[in-house]
Coordinates of C-alpha atoms and ligand atoms in Angstrom, one line a residue:
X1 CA 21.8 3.5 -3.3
X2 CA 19.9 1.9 -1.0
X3 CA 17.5 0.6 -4.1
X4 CA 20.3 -1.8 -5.2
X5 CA 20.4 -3.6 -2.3
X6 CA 16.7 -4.4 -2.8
X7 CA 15.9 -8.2 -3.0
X8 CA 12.2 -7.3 -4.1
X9 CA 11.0 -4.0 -5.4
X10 CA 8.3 -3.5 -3.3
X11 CA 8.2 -0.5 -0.6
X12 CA 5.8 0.0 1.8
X13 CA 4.8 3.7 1.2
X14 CA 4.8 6.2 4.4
X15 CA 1.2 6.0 5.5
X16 CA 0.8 8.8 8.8
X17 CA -2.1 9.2 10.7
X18 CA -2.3 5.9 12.1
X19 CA -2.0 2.8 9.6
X20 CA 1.8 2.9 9.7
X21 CA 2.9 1.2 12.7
X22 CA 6.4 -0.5 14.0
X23 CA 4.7 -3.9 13.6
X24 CA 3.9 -3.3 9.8
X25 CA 7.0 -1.9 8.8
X26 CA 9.1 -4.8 10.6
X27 CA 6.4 -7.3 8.7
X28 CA 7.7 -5.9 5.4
X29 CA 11.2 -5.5 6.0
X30 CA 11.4 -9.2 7.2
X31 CA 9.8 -10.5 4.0
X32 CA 12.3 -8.4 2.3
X33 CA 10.9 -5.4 0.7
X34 CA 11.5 -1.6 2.1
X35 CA 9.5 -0.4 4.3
X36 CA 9.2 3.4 5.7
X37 CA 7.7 4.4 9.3
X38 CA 5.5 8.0 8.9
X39 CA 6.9 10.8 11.5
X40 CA 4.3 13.1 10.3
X41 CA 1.6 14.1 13.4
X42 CA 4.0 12.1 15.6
X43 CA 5.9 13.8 18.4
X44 CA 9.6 13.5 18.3
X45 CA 9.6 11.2 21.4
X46 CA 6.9 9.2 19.4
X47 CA 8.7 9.1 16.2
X48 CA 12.4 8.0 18.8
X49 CA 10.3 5.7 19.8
X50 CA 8.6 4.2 17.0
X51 CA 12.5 3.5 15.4
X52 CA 13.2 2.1 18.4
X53 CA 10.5 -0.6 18.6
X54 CA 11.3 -1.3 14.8
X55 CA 14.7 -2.1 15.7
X56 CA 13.6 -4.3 18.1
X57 CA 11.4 -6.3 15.4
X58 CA 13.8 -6.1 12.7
X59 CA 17.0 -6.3 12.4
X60 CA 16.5 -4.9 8.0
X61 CA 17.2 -2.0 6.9
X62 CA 14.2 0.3 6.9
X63 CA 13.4 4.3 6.4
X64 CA 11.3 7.4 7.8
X65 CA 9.3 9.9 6.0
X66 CA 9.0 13.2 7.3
X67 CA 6.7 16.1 6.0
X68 CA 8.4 19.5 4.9
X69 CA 6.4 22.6 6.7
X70 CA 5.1 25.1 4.4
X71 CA 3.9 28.5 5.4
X72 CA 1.0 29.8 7.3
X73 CA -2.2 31.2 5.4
X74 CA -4.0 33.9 5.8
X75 CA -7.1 33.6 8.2
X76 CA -8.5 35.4 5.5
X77 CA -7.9 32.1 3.1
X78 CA -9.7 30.1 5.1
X79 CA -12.5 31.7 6.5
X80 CA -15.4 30.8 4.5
X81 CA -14.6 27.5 4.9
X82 CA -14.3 27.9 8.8
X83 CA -18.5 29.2 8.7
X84 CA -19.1 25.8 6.3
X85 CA -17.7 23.7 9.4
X86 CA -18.8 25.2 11.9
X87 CA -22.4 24.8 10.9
X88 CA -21.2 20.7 10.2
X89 CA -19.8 20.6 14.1
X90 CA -22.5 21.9 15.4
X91 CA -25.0 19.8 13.6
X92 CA -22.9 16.9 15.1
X93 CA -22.5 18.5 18.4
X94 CA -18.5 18.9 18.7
X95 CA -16.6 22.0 18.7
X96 CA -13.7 22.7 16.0
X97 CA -10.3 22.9 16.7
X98 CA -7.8 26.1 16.5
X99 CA -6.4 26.6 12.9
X100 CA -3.1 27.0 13.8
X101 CA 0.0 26.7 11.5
X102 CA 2.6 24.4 12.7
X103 CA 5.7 23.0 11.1
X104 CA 5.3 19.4 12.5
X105 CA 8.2 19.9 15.0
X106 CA 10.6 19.4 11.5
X107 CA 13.9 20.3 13.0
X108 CA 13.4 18.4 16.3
X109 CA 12.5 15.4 13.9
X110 CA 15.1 15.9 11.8
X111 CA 17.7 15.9 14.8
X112 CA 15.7 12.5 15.6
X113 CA 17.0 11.0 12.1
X114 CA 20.1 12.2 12.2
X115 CA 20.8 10.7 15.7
X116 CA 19.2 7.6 14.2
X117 CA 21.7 6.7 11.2
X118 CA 18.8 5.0 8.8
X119 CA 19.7 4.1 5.8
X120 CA 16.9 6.3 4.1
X121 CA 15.0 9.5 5.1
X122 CA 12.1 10.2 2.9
X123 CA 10.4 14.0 2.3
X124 CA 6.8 14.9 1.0
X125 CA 5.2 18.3 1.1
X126 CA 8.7 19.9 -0.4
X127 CA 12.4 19.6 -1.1
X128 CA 14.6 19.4 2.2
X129 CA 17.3 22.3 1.8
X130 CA 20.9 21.1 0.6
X131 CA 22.2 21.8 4.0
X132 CA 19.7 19.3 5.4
X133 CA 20.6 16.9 2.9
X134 CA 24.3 17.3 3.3
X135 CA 23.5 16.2 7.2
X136 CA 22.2 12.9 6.0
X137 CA 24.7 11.8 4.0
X138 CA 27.1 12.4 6.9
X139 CA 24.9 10.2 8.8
X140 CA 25.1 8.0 6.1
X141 CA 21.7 8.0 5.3
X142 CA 20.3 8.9 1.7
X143 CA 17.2 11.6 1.1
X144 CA 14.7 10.6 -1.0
X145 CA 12.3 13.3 -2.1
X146 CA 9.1 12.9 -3.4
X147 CA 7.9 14.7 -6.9
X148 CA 4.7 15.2 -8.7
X149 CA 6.3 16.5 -11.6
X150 CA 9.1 16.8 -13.9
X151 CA 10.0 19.9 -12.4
X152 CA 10.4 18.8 -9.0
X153 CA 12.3 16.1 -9.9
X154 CA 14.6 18.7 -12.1
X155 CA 15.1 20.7 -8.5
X156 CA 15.2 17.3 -6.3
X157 CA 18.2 16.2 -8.2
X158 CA 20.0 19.8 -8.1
X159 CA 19.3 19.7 -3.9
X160 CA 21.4 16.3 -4.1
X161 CA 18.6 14.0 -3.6
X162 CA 19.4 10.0 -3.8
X163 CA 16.6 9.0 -4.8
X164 CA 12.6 10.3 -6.1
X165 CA 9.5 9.0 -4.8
X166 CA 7.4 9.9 -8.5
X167 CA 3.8 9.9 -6.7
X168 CA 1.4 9.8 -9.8
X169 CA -2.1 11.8 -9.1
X170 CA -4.2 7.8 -8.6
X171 CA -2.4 7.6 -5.3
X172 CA -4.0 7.5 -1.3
X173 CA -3.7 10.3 0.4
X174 CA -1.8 13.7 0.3
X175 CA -0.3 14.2 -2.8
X176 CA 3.5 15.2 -1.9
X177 CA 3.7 18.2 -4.4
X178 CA 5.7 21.2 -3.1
X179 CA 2.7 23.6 -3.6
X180 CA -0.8 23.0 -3.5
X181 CA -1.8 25.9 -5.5
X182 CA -3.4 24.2 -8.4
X183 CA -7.0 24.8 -9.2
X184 CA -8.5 22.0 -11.3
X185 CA -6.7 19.6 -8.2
X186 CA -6.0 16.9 -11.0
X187 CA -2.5 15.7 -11.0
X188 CA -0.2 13.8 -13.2
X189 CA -1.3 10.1 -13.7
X190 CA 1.6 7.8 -12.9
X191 CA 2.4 6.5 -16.3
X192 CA 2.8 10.0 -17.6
X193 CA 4.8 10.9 -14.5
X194 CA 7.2 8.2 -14.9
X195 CA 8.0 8.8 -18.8
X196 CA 8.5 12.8 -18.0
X197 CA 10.4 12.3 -14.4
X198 CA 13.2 10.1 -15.8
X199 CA 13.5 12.3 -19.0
X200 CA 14.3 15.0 -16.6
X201 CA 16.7 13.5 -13.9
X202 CA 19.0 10.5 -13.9
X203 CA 18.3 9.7 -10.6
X204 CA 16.9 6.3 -9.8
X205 CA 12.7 6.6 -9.4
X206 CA 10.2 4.7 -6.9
X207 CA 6.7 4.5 -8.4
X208 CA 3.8 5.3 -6.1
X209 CA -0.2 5.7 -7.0
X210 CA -2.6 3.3 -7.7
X211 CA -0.1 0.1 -7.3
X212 CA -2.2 -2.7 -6.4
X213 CA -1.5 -5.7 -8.2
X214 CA 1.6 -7.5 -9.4
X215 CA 0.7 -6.7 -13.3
X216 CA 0.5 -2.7 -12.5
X217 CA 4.0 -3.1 -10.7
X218 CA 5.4 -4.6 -13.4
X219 CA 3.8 -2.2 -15.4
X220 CA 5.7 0.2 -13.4
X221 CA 8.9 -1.4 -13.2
X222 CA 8.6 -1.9 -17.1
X223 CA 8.1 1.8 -17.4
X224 CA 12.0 2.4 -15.6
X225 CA 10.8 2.4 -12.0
X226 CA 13.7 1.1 -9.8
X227 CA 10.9 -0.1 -7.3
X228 CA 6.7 0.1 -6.4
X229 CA 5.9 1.9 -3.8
X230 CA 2.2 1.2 -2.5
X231 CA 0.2 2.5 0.3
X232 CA -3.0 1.3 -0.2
X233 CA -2.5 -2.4 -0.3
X234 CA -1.1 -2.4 3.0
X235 CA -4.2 -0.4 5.1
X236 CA -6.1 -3.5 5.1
X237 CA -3.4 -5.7 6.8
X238 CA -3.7 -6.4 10.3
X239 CA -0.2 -4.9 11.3
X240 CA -1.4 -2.0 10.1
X241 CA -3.1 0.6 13.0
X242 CA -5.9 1.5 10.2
X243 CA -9.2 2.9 12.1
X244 CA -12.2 0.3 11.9
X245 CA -14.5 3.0 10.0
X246 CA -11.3 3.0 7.4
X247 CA -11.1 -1.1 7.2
X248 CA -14.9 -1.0 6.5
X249 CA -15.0 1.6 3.5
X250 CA -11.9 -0.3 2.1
X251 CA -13.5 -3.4 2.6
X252 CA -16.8 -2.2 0.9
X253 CA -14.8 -1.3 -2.4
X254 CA -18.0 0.1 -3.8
X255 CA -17.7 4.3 -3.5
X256 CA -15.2 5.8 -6.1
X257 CA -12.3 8.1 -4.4
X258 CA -12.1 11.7 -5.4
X259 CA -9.0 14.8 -4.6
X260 CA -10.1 16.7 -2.3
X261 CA -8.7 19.3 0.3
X262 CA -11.7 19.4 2.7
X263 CA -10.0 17.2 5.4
X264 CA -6.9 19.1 5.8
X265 CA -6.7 22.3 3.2
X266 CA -4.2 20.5 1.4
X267 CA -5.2 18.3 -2.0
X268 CA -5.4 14.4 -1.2
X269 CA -7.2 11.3 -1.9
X270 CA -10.1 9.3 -0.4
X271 CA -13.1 7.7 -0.5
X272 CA -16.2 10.0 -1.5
X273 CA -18.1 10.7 1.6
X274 CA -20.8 13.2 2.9
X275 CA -17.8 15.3 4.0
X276 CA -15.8 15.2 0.9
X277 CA -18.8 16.0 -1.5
X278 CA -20.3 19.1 0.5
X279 CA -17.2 20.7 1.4
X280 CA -15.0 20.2 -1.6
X281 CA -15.9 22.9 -3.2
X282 CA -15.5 25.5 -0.5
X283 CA -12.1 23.9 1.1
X284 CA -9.4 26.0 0.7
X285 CA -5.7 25.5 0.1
X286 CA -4.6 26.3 3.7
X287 CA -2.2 23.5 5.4
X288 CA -2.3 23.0 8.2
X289 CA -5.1 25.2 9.4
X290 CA -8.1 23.7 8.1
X291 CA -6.1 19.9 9.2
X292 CA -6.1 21.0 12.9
X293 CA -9.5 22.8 12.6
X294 CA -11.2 19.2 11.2
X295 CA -9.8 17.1 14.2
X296 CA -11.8 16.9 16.4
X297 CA -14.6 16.1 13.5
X298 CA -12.4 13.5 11.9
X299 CA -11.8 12.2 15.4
X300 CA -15.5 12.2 16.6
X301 CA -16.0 10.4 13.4
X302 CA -13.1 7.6 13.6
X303 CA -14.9 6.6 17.9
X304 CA -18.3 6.8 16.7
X305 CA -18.2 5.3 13.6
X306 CA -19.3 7.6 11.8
X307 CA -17.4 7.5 8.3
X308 CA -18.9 10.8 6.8
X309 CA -16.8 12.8 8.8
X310 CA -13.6 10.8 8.3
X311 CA -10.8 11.3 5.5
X312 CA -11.0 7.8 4.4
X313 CA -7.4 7.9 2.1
X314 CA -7.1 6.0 -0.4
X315 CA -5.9 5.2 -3.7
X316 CA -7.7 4.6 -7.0
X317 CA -7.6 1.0 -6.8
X318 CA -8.4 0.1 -3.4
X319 CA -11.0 -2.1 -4.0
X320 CA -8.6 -4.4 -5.1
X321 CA -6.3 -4.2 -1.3
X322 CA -6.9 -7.7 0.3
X323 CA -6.5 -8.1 4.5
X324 CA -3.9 -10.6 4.0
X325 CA -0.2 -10.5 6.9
X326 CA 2.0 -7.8 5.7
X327 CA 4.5 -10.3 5.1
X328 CA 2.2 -12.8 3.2
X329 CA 1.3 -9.9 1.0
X330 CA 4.9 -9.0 -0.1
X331 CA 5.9 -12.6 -0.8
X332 CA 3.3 -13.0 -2.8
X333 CA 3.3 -9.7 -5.0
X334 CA 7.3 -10.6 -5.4
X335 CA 6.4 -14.3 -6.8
X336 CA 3.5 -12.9 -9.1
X337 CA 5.7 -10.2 -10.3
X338 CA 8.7 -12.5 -11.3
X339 CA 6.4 -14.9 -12.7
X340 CA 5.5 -12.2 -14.9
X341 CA 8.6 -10.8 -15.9
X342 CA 9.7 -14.2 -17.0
Ligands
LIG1 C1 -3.5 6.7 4.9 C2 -2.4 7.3 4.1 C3 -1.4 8.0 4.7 C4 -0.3 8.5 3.9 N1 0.7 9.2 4.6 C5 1.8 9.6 3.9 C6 2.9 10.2 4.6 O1 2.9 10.3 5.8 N2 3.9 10.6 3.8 C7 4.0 10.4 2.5 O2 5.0 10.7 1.8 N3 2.9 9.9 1.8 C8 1.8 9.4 2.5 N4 0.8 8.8 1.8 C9 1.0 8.6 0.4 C10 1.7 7.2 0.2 O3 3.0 7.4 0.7 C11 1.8 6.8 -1.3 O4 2.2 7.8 -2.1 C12 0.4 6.3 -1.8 O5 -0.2 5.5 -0.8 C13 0.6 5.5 -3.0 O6 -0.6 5.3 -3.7 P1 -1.6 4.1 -3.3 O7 -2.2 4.5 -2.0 O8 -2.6 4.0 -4.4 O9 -0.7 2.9 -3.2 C14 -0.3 8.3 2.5 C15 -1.3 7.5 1.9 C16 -2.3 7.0 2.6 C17 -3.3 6.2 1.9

């Protein structure tokens, strides 16, 4: 696997919706950790283009994540919650969008990979079928899935994953779980996650949630991760195409981050917000309906500055994310954690 060939455990998580950009993921492949590009919200000529520019930058080994499409809710589901933000758009004087399901253009994209021959394709959202998977391997890339539990990691391994992304519950934004149907929207901290994933599969396991600092990714490694995988530390860096309303709550490091599905109908994390704590408790689970109804909200937000309207993800630790080079930031985590381990 793709993991031995790793000079430093470090991978730079998928982060869509803007922060992951060509330039970051070359920084981090160049310094010699893994880094993945997001496809999710792109187009397919986007995300063709994106590996292209990458390629240009780098000439490492690097991977793409892609997001599994789920299946459309009821308007019935989300209707309360529709009433809720329409009042909010109105206050703020912009019109909602359509909740329409879509399914991220998932075949197109996947044709995209295949054509593309990268060493790793990455899912969240849901287990890519065995057919799909057989079609990487003949590209001679490897599918790694990510799992929120010991049970998705059980089915993973039987679809012939490579590899599991374990994403423990402290992580930035979406949690990867295959449904979303859970109530009490707490999760599996990362710790737990890790002892009851590799008690359930043999397959190698990339740590994600809450990885900050070299002593938690030791602490992960420690715990029989193969390799870190952080998100959060990375927003900050100036490779990175994170929003300036998203730098400044990061920067701040004072509001705590909560689950929440009021962004996007589907359970992630961010920073607590005037959004987050009027409409948690309404949002239903309903991806991506209530995603494409927020846009225009989140995006009014994002050009005005306005961070109570925007999904500010991020894991439990950002306070702790620096604005350092990508590159500077992986040398450094890979000398702190060796120091430690020796
Ligand atoms: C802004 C943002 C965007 C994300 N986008 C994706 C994504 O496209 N695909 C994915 O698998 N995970 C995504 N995640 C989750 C990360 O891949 C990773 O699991 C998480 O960042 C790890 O926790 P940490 O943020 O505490 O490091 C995203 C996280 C953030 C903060």
């Amino acid at each position: 696997v793709q993991l031995d060939a790793l000079a430093i455990p470090i991978v730079l998580a998928p982060l869509a919706g803007g922060p992951s950009t060509p330039q970051l993921v070359a920084a981090v492949a160049e310094a010699g950790g893994f880094a993945f590009l997001a496809a999710g919200y792109l187009t397919p000529e986007q995300l063709r283009e994106q590996v292209a520019e990458t390629e240009r930058m780098s000439t490492r080994p690097f991977g793409v994540n892609v997001f599994v499409p789920g299946q459309p809710s009821a308007p019935e589901t989300f209707a309360e919650y529709q009433q809720l933000l329409e009042a909010l758009s109105a206050a703020e004087g912009v019109a909602l969008g359509e909740p329409v399901f879509d399914d991220d253009r998932y075949e197109e994209k996947l044709d995209v990979l295949i054509s593309s021959r990268l060493p790793v394709v990455s899912f969240t959202f849901g287990c890519p079928s065995p057919d799909v998977i057989a079609s990487l391997h003949e590209a001679g890339s490897e599918a790694w899935v990510t799992v929120t539990s010991a049970d998705e990691a059980r089915r993973a391994e039987a679809a012939g994953a490579d590899a599991l992304v374990a994403q423990g519950t402290e992580a930035g934004g979406h949690r990867g779980g295959w449904v979303d149907d859970d109530r009490t929207i707490a999760g599996i901290g990362l710790l737990s996650l890790l002892q009851l994933v590799r008690a359930a599969s043999r397959l190698p396991v990339v740590a994600a949630g809450g990885l900050v600092t070299a002593p938690a990714i030791a602490g992960a490694l420690a715990a029989g991760a193969r390799a870190a995988a952080l998100g959060t530390a990375f927003l900050r860096c100036p490779e990175a195409g994170t929003s300036a309303v998203h730098r400044a709550a990061l920067a701040a490091g004072t509001t705590p981050t909560a689950l929440t599905r009021a962004f996007s109908g589907r359970t992630a994390r961010g920073i607590r917000n005037r959004m987050l704590d009027t409409c948690s408790h309404v949002a239903p689970s309903a991806y991506p309906e209530v995603n494409n109804l927020t846009a225009p909200l989140r995006r009014a937000g994002r050009e005005s500055g306005k961070a109570d309207l925007v999904n500010l993800w991020a894991g439990q630790a950002y306070p702790l994310a620096t604005d350092e080079p990508a590159g500077q930031l992986v040398e450094r985590l890979a000398r702190e954690v060796a120091a430690l381990k020796a």
